[in-house]
Coordinates of N, CA and C in Angstrom, one line a residue:
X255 N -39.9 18.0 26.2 CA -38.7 18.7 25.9 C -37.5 17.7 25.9
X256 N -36.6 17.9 24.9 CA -35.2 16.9 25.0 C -34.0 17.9 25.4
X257 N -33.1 17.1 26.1 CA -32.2 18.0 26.5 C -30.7 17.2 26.1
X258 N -29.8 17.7 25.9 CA -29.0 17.2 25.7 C -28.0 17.2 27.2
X259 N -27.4 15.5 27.0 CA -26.3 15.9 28.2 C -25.1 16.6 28.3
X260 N -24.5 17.2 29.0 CA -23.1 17.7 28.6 C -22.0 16.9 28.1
X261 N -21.0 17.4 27.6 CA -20.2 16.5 27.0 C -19.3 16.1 27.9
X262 N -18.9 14.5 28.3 CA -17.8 14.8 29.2 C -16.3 15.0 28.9
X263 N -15.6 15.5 29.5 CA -14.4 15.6 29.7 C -13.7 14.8 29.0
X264 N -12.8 15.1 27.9 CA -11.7 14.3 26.9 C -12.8 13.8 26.1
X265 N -14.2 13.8 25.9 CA -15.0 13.1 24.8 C -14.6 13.3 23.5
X266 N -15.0 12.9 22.7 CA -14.8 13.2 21.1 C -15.6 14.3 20.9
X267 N -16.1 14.7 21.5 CA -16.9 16.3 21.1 C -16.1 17.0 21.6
X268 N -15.1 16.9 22.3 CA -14.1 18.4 22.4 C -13.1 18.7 20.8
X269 N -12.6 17.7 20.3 CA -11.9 17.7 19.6 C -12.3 17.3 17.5
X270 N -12.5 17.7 16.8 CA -13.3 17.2 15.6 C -12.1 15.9 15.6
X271 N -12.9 15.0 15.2 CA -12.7 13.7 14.8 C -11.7 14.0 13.3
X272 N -10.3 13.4 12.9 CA -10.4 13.1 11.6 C -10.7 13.0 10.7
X273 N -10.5 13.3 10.0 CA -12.2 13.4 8.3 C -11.6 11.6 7.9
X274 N -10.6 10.8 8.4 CA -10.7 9.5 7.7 C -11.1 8.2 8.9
X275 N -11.6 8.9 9.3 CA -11.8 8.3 10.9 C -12.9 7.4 10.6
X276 N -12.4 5.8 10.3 CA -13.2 4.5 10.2 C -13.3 4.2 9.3
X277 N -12.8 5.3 8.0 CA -13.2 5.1 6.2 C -11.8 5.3 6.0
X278 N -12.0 5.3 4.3 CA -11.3 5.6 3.9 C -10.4 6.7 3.6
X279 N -9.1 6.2 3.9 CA -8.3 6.9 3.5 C -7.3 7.2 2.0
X280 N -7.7 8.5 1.7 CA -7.1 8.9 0.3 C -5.8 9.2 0.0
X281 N -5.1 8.5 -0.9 CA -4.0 8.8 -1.5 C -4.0 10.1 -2.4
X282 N -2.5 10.7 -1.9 CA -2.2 11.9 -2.3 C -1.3 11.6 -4.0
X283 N -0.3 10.5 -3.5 CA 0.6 10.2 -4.7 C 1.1 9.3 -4.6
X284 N 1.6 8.7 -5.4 CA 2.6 7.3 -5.3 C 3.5 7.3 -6.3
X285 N 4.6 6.3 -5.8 CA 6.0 6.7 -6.8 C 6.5 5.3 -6.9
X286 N 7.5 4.7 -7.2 CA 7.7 3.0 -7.5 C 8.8 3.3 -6.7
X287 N 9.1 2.4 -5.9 CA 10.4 2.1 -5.0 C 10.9 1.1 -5.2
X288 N 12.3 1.4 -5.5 CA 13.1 0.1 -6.1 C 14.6 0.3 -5.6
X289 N 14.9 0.1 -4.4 CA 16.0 0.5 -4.1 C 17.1 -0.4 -4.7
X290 N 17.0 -2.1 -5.7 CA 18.2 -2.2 -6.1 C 18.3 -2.4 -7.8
X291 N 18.1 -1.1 -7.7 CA 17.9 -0.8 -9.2 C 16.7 0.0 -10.0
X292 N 16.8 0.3 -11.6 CA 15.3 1.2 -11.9 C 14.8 0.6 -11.8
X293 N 13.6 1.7 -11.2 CA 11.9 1.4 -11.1 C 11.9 0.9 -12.1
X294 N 10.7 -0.2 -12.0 CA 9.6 -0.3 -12.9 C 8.1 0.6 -13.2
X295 N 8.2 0.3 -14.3 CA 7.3 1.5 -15.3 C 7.0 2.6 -14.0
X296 N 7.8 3.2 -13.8 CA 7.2 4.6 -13.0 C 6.3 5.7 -14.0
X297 N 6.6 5.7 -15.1 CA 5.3 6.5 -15.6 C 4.1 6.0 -14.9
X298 N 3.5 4.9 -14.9 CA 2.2 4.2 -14.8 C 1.9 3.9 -13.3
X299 N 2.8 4.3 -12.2 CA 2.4 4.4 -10.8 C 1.4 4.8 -10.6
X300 N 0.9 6.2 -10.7 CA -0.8 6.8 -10.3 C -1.8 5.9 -11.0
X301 N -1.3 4.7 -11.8 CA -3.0 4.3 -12.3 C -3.3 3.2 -11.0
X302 N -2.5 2.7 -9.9 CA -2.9 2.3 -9.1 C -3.4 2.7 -7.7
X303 N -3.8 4.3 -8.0 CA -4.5 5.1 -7.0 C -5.5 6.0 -7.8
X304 N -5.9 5.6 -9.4 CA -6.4 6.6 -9.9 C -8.4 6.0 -9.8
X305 N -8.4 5.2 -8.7 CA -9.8 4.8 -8.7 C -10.7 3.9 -9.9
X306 N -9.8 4.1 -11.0 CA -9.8 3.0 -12.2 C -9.5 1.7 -12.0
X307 N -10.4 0.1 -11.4 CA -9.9 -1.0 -11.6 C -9.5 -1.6 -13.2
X308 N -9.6 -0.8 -13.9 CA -9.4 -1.0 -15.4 C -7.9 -1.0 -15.7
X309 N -7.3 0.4 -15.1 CA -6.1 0.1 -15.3 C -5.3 0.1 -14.1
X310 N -3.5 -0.3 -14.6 CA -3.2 -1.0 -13.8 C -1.4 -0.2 -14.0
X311 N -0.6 -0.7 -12.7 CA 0.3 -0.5 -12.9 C 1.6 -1.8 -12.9
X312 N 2.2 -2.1 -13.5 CA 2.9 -3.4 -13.3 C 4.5 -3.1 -13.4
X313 N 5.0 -4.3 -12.9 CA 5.8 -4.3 -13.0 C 6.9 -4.9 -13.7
X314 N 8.0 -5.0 -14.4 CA 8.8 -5.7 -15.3 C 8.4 -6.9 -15.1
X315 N 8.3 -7.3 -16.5 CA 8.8 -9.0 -16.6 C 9.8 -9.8 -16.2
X316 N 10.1 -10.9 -15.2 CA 11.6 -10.9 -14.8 C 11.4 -12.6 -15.3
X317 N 12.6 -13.1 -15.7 CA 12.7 -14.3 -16.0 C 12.6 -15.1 -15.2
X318 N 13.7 -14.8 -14.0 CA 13.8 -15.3 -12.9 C 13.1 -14.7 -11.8
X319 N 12.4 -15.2 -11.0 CA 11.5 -14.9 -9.6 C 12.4 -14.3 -8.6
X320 N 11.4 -13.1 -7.8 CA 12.5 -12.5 -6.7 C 12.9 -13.8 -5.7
X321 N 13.9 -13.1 -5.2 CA 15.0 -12.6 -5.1 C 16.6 -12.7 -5.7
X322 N 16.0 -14.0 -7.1 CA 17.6 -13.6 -7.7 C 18.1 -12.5 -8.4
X323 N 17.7 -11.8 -8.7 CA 18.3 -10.3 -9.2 C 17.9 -9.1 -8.3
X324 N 16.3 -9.1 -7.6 CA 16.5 -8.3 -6.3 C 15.6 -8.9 -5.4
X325 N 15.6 -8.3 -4.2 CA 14.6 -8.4 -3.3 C 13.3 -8.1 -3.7
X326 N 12.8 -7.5 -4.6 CA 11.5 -7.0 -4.4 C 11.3 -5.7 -5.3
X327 N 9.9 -5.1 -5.2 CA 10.1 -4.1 -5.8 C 8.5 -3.5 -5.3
X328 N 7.9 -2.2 -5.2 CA 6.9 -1.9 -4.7 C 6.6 -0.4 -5.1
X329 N 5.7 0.0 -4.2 CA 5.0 1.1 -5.0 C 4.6 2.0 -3.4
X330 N 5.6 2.9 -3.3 CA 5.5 3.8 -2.1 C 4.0 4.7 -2.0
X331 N 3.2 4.6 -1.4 CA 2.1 5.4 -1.6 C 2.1 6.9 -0.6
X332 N 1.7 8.7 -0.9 CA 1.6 9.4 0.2 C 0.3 9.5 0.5
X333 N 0.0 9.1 1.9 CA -1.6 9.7 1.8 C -2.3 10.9 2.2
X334 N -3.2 11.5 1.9 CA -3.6 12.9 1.9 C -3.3 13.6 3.4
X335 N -3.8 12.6 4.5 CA -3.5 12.5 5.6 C -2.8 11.6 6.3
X336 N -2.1 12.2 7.6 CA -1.8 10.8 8.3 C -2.9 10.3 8.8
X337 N -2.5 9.0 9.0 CA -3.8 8.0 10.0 C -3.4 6.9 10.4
X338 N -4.3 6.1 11.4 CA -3.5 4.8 12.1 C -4.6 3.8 11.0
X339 N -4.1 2.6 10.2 CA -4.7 2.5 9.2 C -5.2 0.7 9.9
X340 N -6.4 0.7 9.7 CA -7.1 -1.1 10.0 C -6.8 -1.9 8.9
X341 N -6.8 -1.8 7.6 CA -7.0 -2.7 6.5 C -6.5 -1.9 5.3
X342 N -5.7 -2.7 4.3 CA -5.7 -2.3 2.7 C -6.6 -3.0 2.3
X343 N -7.1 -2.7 0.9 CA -7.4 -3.6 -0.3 C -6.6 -3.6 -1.3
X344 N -6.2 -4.6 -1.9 CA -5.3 -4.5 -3.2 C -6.4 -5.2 -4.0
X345 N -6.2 -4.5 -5.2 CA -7.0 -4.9 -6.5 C -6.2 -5.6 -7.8
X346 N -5.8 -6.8 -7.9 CA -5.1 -7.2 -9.0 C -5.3 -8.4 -9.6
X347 N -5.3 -8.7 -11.0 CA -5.4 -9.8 -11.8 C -3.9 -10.5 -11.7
X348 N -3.3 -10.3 -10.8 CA -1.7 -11.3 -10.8 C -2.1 -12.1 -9.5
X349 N -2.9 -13.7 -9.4 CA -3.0 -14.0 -8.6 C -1.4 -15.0 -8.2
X350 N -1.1 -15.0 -6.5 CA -0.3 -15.7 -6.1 C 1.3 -14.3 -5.7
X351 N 0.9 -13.1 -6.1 CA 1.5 -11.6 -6.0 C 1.5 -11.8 -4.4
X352 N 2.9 -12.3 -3.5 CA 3.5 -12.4 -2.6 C 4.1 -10.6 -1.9
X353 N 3.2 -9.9 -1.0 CA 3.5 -8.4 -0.8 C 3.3 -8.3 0.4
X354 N 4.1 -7.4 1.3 CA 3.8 -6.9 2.5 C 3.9 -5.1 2.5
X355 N 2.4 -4.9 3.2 CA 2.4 -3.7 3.4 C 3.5 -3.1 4.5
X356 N 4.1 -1.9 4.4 CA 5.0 -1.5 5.4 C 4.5 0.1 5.9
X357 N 4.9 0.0 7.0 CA 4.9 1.6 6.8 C 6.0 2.6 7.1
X358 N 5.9 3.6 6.8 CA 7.2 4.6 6.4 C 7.3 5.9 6.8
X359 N 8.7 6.3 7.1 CA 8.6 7.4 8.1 C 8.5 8.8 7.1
X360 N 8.9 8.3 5.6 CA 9.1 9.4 5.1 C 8.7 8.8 3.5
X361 N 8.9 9.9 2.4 CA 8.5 9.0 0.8 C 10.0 9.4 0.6
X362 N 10.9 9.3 1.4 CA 12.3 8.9 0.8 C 13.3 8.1 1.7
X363 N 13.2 6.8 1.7 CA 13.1 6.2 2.9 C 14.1 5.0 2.1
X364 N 14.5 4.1 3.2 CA 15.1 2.6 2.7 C 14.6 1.8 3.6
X365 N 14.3 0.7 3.0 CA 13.1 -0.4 3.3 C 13.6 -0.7 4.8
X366 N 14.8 -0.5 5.3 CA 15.1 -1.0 6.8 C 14.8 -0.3 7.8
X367 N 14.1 0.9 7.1 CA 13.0 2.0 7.7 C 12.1 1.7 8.0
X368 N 11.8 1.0 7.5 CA 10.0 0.5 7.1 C 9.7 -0.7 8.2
X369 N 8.5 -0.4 8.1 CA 7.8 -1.3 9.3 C 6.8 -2.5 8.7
X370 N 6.8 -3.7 9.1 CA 5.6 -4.3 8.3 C 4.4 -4.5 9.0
X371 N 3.3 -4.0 8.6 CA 1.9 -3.8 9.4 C 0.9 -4.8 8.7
X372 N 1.4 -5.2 7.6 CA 0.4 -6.8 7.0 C 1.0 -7.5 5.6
X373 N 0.4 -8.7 5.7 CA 0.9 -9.6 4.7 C -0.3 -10.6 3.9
X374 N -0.2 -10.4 2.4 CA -0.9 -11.4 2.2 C -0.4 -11.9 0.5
X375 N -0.9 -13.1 0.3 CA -1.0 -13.4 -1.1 C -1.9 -13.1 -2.0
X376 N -1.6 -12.3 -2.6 CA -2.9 -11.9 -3.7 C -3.6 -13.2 -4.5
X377 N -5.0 -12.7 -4.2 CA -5.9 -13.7 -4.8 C -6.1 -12.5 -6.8
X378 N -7.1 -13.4 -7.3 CA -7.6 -13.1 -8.3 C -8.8 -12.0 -8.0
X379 N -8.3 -10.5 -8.1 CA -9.9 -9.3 -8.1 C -8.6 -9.0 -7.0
X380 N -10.4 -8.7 -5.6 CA -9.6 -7.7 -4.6 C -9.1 -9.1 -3.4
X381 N -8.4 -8.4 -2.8 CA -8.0 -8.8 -1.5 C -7.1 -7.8 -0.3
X382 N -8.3 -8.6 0.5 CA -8.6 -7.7 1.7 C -7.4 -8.0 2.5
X383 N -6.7 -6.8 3.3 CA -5.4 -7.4 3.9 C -5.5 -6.7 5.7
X384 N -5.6 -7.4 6.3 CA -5.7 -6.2 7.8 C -4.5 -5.9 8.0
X385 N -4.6 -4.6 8.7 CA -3.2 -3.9 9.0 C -2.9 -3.7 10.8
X386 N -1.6 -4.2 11.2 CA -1.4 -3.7 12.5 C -0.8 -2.8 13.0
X387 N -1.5 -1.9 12.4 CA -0.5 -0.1 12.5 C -0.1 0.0 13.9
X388 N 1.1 0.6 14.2 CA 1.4 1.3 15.4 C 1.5 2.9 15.8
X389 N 0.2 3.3 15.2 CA 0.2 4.8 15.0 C 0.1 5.0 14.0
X390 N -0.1 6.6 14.0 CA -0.1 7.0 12.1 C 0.9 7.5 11.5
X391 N 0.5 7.3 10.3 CA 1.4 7.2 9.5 C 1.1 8.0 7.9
X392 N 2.2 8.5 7.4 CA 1.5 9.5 5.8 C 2.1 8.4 4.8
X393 N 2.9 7.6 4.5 CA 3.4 7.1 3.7 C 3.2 5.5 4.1
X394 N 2.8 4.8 3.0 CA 2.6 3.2 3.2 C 3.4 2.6 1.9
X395 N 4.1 1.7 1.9 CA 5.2 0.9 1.1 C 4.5 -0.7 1.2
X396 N 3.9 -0.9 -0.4 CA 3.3 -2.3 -0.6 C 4.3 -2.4 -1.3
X397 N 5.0 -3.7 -0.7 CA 6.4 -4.2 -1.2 C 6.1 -5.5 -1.7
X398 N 6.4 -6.1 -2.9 CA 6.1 -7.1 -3.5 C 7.7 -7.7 -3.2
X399 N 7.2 -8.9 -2.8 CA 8.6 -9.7 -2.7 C 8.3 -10.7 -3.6
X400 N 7.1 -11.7 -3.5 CA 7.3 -12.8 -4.7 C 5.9 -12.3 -6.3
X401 N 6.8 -12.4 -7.0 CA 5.9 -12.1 -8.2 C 4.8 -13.3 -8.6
X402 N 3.7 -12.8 -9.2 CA 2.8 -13.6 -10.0 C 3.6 -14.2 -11.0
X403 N 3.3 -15.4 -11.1 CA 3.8 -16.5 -12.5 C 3.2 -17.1 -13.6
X404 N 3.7 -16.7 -15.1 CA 2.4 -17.1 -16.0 C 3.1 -17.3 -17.1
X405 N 3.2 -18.5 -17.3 CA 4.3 -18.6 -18.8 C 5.2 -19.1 -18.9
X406 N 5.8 -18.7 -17.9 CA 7.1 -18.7 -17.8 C 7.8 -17.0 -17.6
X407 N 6.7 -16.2 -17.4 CA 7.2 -15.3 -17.1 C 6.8 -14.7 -15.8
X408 N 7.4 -13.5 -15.3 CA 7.3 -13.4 -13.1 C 6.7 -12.0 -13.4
X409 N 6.2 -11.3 -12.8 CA 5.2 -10.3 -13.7 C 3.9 -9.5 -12.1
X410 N 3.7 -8.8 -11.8 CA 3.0 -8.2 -11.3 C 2.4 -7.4 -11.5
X411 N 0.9 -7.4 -11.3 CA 0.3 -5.9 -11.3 C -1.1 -5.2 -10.3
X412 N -1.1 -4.1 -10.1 CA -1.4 -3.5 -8.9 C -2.7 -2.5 -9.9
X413 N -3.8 -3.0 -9.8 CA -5.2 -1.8 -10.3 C -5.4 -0.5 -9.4
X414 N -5.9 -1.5 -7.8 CA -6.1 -0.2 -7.1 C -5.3 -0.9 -5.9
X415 N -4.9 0.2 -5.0 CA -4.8 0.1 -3.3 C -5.8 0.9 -2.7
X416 N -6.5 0.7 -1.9 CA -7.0 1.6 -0.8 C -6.8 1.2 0.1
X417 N -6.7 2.3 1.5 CA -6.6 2.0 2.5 C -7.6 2.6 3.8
X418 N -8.1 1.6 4.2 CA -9.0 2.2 5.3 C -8.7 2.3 6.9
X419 N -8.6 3.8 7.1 CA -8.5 4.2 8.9 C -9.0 3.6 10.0
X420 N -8.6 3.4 11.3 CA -8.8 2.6 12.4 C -9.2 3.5 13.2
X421 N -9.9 5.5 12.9 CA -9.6 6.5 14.2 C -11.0 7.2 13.6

């Protein structure tokens, strides 16, 4: 006969675990955040949560590299749930795409709100970025400060984000 032990006190069997608990977590929506000045192509924000590496969302062509006309420009994401988050993936063909993930107290926020939880330079495809969440969080701000370079033109673009939970 098998018996099971009782559960103890505070275990994870008193309380259901979060459904993003170790995986992934799903985005609800995303919007382009550009606090010094218009978005770039905000029609085309969901194609970088639409699970399509095919398409993509980018951002203006700028002559000049950030930060002579702004700081930056990024892509506020909400996610379905809050969560304390381990890692993004960013998926893009703009390699040398200079971004820090932030996190955000609200999806109407200004960047001196924002917290930064990881940093990396986009390679060519995916790259894997670890996150040092301090809690959870519903909204995440991938803020692009230095653009990809090709031509002569400064240029970014974002396929997918995902983000995976730490709970």
């Amino acid at each position: 006969p098998t018996a099971e032990a009782p559960a103890a006190p505070g275990s994870a069997s008193e309380e259901p675990a979060p459904a993003a608990a170790g995986g992934p977590v799903p985005a609800a929506a995303v919007t382009v955040f550009s606090p010094q000045g218009t978005p770039d192509s905000p029609a085309s924000a969901s194609l970088a949560i639409d699970g399509d590496p095919a398409t993509a969302w980018s951002t203006d062509a700028y002559f000049d590299p950030f930060p002579s006309l702004k700081s930056g420009v990024g892509l506020l994401v909400t996610l379905e749930d809050a969560a304390t988050l381990s890692s993004a993936k960013v998926t893009s063909e703009s390699p040398g795409t200079v971004l820090e993930i932030r996190s955000a107290p609200s999806d109407s926020t200004s960047l001196d709100q924002t917290q930064v939880i990881g940093q990396a330079t986009l390679g060519s495809g995916e790259t894997e970025i670890p996150l040092d969440a301090d809690g959870r969080t519903t909204h995440v701000l991938l803020w692009i400060t230095g653009l990809s370079s090709d031509g002569g033109s400064n240029k970014s673009s974002i396929s997918e984000i995902e983000f995976i939970g730490s709970e």
